[in-house]
C-alpha positions as CSV (number, residue, x, y, z in Angstrom):
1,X,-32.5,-54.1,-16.3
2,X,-33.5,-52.3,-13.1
3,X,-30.0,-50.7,-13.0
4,X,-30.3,-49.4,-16.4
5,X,-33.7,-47.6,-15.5
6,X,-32.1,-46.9,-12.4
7,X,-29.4,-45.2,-13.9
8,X,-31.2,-43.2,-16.8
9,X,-33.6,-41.5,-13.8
10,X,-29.7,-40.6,-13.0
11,X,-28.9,-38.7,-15.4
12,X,-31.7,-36.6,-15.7
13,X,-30.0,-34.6,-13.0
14,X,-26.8,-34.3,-14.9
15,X,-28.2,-31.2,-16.5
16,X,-29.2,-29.5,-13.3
17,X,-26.3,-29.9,-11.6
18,X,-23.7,-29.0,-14.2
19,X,-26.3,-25.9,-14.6
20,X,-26.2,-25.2,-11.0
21,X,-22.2,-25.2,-10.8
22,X,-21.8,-23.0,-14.0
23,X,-24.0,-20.5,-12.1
24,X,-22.1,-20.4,-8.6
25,X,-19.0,-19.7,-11.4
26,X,-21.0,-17.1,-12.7
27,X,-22.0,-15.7,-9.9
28,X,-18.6,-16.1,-7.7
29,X,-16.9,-14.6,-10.4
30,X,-19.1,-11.4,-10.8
31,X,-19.0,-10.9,-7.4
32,X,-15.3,-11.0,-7.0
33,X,-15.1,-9.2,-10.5
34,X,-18.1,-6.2,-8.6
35,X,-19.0,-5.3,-5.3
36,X,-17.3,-8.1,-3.6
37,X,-13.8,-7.6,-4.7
38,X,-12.6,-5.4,-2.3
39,X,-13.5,-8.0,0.8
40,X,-12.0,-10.8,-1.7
41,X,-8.8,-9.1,-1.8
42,X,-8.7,-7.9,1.9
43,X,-9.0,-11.5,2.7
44,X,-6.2,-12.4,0.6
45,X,-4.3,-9.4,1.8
46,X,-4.6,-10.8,5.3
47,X,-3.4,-14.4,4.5
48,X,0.1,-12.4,3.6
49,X,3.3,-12.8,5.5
50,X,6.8,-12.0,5.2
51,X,8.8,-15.2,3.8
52,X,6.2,-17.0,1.9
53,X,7.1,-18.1,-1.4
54,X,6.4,-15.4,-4.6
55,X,4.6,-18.5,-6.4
56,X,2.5,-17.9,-3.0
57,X,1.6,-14.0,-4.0
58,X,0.7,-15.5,-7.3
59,X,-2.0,-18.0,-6.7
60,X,-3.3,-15.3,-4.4
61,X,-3.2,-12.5,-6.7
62,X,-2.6,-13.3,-10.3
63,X,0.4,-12.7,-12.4
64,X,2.0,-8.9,-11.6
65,X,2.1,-6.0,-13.9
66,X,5.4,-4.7,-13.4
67,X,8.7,-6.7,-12.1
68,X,12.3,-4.7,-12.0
69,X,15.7,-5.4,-10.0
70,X,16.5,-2.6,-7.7
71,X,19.5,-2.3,-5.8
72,X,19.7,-2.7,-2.0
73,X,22.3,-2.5,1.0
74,X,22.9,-5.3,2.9
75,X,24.1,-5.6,6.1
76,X,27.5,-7.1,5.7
77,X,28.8,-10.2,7.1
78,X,32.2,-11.1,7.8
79,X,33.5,-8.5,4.9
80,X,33.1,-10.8,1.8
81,X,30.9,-8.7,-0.2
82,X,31.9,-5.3,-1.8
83,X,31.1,-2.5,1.1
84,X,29.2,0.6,0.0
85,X,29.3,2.0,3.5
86,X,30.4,1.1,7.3
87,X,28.9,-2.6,8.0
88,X,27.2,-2.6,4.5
89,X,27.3,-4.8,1.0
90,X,25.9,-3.9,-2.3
91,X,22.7,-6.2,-3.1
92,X,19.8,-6.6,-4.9
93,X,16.0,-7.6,-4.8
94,X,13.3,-8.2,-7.0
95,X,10.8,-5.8,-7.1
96,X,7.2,-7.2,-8.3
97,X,3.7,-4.8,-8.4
98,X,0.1,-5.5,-8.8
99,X,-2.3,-3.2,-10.1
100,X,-5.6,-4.6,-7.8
101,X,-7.8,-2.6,-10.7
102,X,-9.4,0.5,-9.6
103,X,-8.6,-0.8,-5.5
104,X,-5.2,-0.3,-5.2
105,X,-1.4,-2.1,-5.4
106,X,0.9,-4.8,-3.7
107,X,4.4,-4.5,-4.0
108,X,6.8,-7.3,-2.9
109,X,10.4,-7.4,-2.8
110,X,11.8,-10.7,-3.2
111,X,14.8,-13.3,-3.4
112,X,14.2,-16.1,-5.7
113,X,12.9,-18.4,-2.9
114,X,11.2,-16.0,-0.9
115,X,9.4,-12.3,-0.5
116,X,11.5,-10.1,2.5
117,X,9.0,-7.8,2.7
118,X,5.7,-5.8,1.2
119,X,3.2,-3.3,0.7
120,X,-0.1,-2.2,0.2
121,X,-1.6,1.1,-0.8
122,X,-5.3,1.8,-1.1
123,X,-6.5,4.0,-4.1
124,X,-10.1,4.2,-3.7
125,X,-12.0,5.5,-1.1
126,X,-14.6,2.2,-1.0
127,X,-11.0,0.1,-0.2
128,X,-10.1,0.3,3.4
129,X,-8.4,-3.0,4.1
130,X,-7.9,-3.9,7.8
131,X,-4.6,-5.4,8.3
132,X,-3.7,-6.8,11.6
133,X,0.3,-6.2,11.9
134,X,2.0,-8.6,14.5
135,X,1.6,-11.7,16.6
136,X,-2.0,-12.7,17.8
137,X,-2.1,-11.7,21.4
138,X,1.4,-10.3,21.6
139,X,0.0,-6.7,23.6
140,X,1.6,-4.1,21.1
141,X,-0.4,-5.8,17.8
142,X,-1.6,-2.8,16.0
143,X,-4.4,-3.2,13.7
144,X,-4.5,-0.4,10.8
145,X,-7.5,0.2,8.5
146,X,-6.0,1.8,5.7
147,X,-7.8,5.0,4.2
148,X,-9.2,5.9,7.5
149,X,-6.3,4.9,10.6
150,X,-4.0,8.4,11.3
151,X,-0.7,8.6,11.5
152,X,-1.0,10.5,14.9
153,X,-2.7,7.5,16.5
154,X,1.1,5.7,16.7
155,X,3.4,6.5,19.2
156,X,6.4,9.2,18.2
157,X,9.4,6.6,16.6
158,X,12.0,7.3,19.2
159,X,15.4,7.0,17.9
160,X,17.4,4.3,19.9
161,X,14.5,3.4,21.5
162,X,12.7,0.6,19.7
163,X,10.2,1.7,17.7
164,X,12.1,2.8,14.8
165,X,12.7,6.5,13.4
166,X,11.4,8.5,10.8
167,X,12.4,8.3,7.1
168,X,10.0,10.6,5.8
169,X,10.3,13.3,3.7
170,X,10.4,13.8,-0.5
171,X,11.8,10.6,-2.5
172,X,15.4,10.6,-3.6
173,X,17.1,13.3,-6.1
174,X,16.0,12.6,-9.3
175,X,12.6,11.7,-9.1
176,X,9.7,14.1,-10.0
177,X,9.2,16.4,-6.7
178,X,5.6,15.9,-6.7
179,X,6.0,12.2,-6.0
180,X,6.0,11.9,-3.0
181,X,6.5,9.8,-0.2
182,X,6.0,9.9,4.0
183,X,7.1,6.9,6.6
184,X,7.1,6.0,9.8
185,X,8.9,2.5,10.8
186,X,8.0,0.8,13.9
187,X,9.3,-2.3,15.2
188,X,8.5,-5.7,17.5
189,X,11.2,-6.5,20.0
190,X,11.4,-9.6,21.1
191,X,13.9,-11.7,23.5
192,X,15.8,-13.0,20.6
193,X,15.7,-9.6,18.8
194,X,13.8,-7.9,16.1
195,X,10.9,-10.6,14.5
196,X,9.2,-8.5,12.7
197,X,9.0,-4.3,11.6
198,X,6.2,-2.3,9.8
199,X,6.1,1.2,8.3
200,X,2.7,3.5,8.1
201,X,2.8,6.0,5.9
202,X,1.4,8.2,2.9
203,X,2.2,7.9,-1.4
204,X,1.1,9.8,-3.7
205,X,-0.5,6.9,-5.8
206,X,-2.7,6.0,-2.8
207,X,-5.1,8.3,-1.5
208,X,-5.9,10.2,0.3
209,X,-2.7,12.3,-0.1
210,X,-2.0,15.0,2.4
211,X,1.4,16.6,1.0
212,X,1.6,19.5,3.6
213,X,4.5,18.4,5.2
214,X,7.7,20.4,6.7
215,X,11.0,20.2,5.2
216,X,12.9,19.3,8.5
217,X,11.1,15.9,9.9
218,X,13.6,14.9,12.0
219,X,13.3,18.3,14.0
220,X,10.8,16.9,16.6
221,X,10.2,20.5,18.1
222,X,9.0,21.3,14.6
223,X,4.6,22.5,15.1
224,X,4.2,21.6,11.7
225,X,5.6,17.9,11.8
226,X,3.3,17.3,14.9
227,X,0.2,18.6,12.6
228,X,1.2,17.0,10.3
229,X,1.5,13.6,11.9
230,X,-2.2,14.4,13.3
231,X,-3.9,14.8,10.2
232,X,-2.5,12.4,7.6
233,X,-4.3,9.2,6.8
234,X,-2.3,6.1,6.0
235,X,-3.1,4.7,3.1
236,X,0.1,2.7,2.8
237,X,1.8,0.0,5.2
238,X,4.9,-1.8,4.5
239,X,5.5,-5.3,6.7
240,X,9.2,-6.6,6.4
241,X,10.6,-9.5,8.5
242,X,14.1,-9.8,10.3
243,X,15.9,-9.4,7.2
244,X,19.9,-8.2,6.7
245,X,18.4,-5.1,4.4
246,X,18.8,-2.0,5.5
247,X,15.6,-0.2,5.4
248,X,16.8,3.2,4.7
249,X,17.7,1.9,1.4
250,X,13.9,1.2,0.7
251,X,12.4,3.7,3.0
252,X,10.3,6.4,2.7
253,X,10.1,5.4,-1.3
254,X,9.3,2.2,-0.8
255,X,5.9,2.4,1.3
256,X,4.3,2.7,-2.0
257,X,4.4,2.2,-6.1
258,X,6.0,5.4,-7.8
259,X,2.9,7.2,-9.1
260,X,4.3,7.8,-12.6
261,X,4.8,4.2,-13.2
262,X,1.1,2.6,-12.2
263,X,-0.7,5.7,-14.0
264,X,0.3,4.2,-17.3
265,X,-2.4,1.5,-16.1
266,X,-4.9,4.3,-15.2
267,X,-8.0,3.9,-17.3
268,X,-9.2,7.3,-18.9
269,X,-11.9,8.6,-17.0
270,X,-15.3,8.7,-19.1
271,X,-16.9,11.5,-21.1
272,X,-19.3,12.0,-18.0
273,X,-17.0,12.3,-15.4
274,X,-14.4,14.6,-17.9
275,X,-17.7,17.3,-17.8
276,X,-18.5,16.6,-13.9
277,X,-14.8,17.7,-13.7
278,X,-15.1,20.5,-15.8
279,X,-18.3,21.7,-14.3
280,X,-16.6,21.7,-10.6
281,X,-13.9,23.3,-12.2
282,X,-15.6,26.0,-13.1
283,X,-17.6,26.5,-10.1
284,X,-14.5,26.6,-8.2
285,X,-13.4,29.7,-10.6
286,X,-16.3,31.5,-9.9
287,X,-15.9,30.8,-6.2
288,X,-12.7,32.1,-6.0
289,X,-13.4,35.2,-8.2
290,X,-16.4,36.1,-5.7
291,X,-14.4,35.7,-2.8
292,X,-11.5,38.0,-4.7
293,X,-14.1,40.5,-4.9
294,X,-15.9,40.0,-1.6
295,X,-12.2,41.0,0.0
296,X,-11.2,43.8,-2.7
297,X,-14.3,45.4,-1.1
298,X,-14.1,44.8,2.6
299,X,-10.8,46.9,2.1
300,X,-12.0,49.3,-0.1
301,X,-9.5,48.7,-3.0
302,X,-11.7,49.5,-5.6
């Protein structure tokens, strides 16, 4: 009966081990659930590609919180499909968002067998994701930190040229006019043609937002665009592979979530931060009414 003794010193460790695994669960989860979640989703962020399966974004990321069909343009081939335009077809993708809590969103646009392109937007200033956009050692890889890489830091899109041309400028009639959207696309050549495309830009449910923009974009003698382009901060980046879409159909609105559909996932700020707010407020009033006064009598207008 050796083996019986043998096996009853065994199990004595049972306990301790099924106690050790619940608390690596315990503690994996509050970590990822805490402080650690913005490296847990910046690693999953970077295991992203153009073409992987939406089943793929899933495991990654959990189910989405909003999915919707939105209509595209295709580039036509051979003139079967119904043309919209010169060279283009009528089509459609599926549009999926996640709400990454307080850290920010991924949006993909998909077929049913595979996701043509996405996004990702940071809403927090403690989420700066660094995405590395492009082949590994191919010399024009760019790697973007979002929240803190400027737009000014890219070369100029030239038109015809390569790179790509500017979208930018206030989302399409309809929409609310303080949505707003900014983009820049930029593009890998390669010996068999375009592999792979990206857009930088700014949305107004990322942040930080910088909205002083010039009406004319495409006006490349404009002073304002080239200030503008100098001091905004991407906090959106949209990576799309060789696809038949045509990205003006997607572009600028695209490079981020619409900001009046995720705020109805916005948690209500607490009765803390409401005062904090109010407090600043406030001071900002009495700021402004001193420096009103300050000026009335540097001119003498009393």
């Amino acid at each position: 009966m050796e083996w019986l003794s043998g096996l009853v010193s065994a199990m004595r460790f049972v306990p301790l081990v099924l106690a050790s695994a619940g608390l690596f669960v315990l503690i994996r989860s509050s970590w990822r659930a805490g402080v650690g979640r913005g490296r847990y989703l910046a690693v999953n962020l970077r295991r992203l590609a153009p073409f992987v399966r939406p089943e793929y974004v899933t495991g990654l990321f959990g189910e989405h919180a909003w999915q919707e069909t939105v209509p595209v343009r295709l580039v036509a081939e051979g003139g079967s499909e119904v043309f919209t335009g010169p060279y283009e077809a009528a089509g459609s993708l599926i549009r999926r968002t996640w709400a990454l809590g307080r850290m920010g969103y991924l949006t993909t646009w998909s077929t049913d067998d595979s996701v043509w392109m996405y996004s990702v937007t940071t809403r927090s200033r403690w989420f700066r994701p660094r995405l590395d956009i492009g082949p590994a050692g191919f010399p024009r890889a760019r790697s973007i930190r979002l929240g803190s890489t400027r737009i000014g830091s890219f070369e100029v899109p030239q038109d015809g040229y390569g790179f790509g041309e500017v979208l930018g400028g206030d989302r399409a009639p309809g929409t609310p006019p303080d949505d707003f959207a900014y983009a820049e696309l930029h593009e890998f050549r390669f010996q068999s043609g375009i592999d792979l495309a990206y857009a930088v830009g700014v949305s107004t449910s990322g942040f930080p937002v910088h909205r002083q923009l010039v009406r004319h974009l495409r006006d490349r003698g404009e002073p304002g665009w080239a200030e503008y382009r100098r001091a905004a901060v991407i906090n959106s980046v949209l990576v799309l592979g060789s696809t038949p879409l045509v990205r003006s159909s997607v572009l600028p609105e695209g490079i981020g979530p619409s900001r009046y559909l995720v705020r109805h996932l916005d948690t209500p700020p607490s009765r803390r931060t409401v005062r904090r707010r109010r407090r600043a407020f406030r001071r900002h009033e009495h700021a402004a009414a001193y420096r009103e006064i300050a000026r009335r009598e540097k001119r003498n207008e009393w």
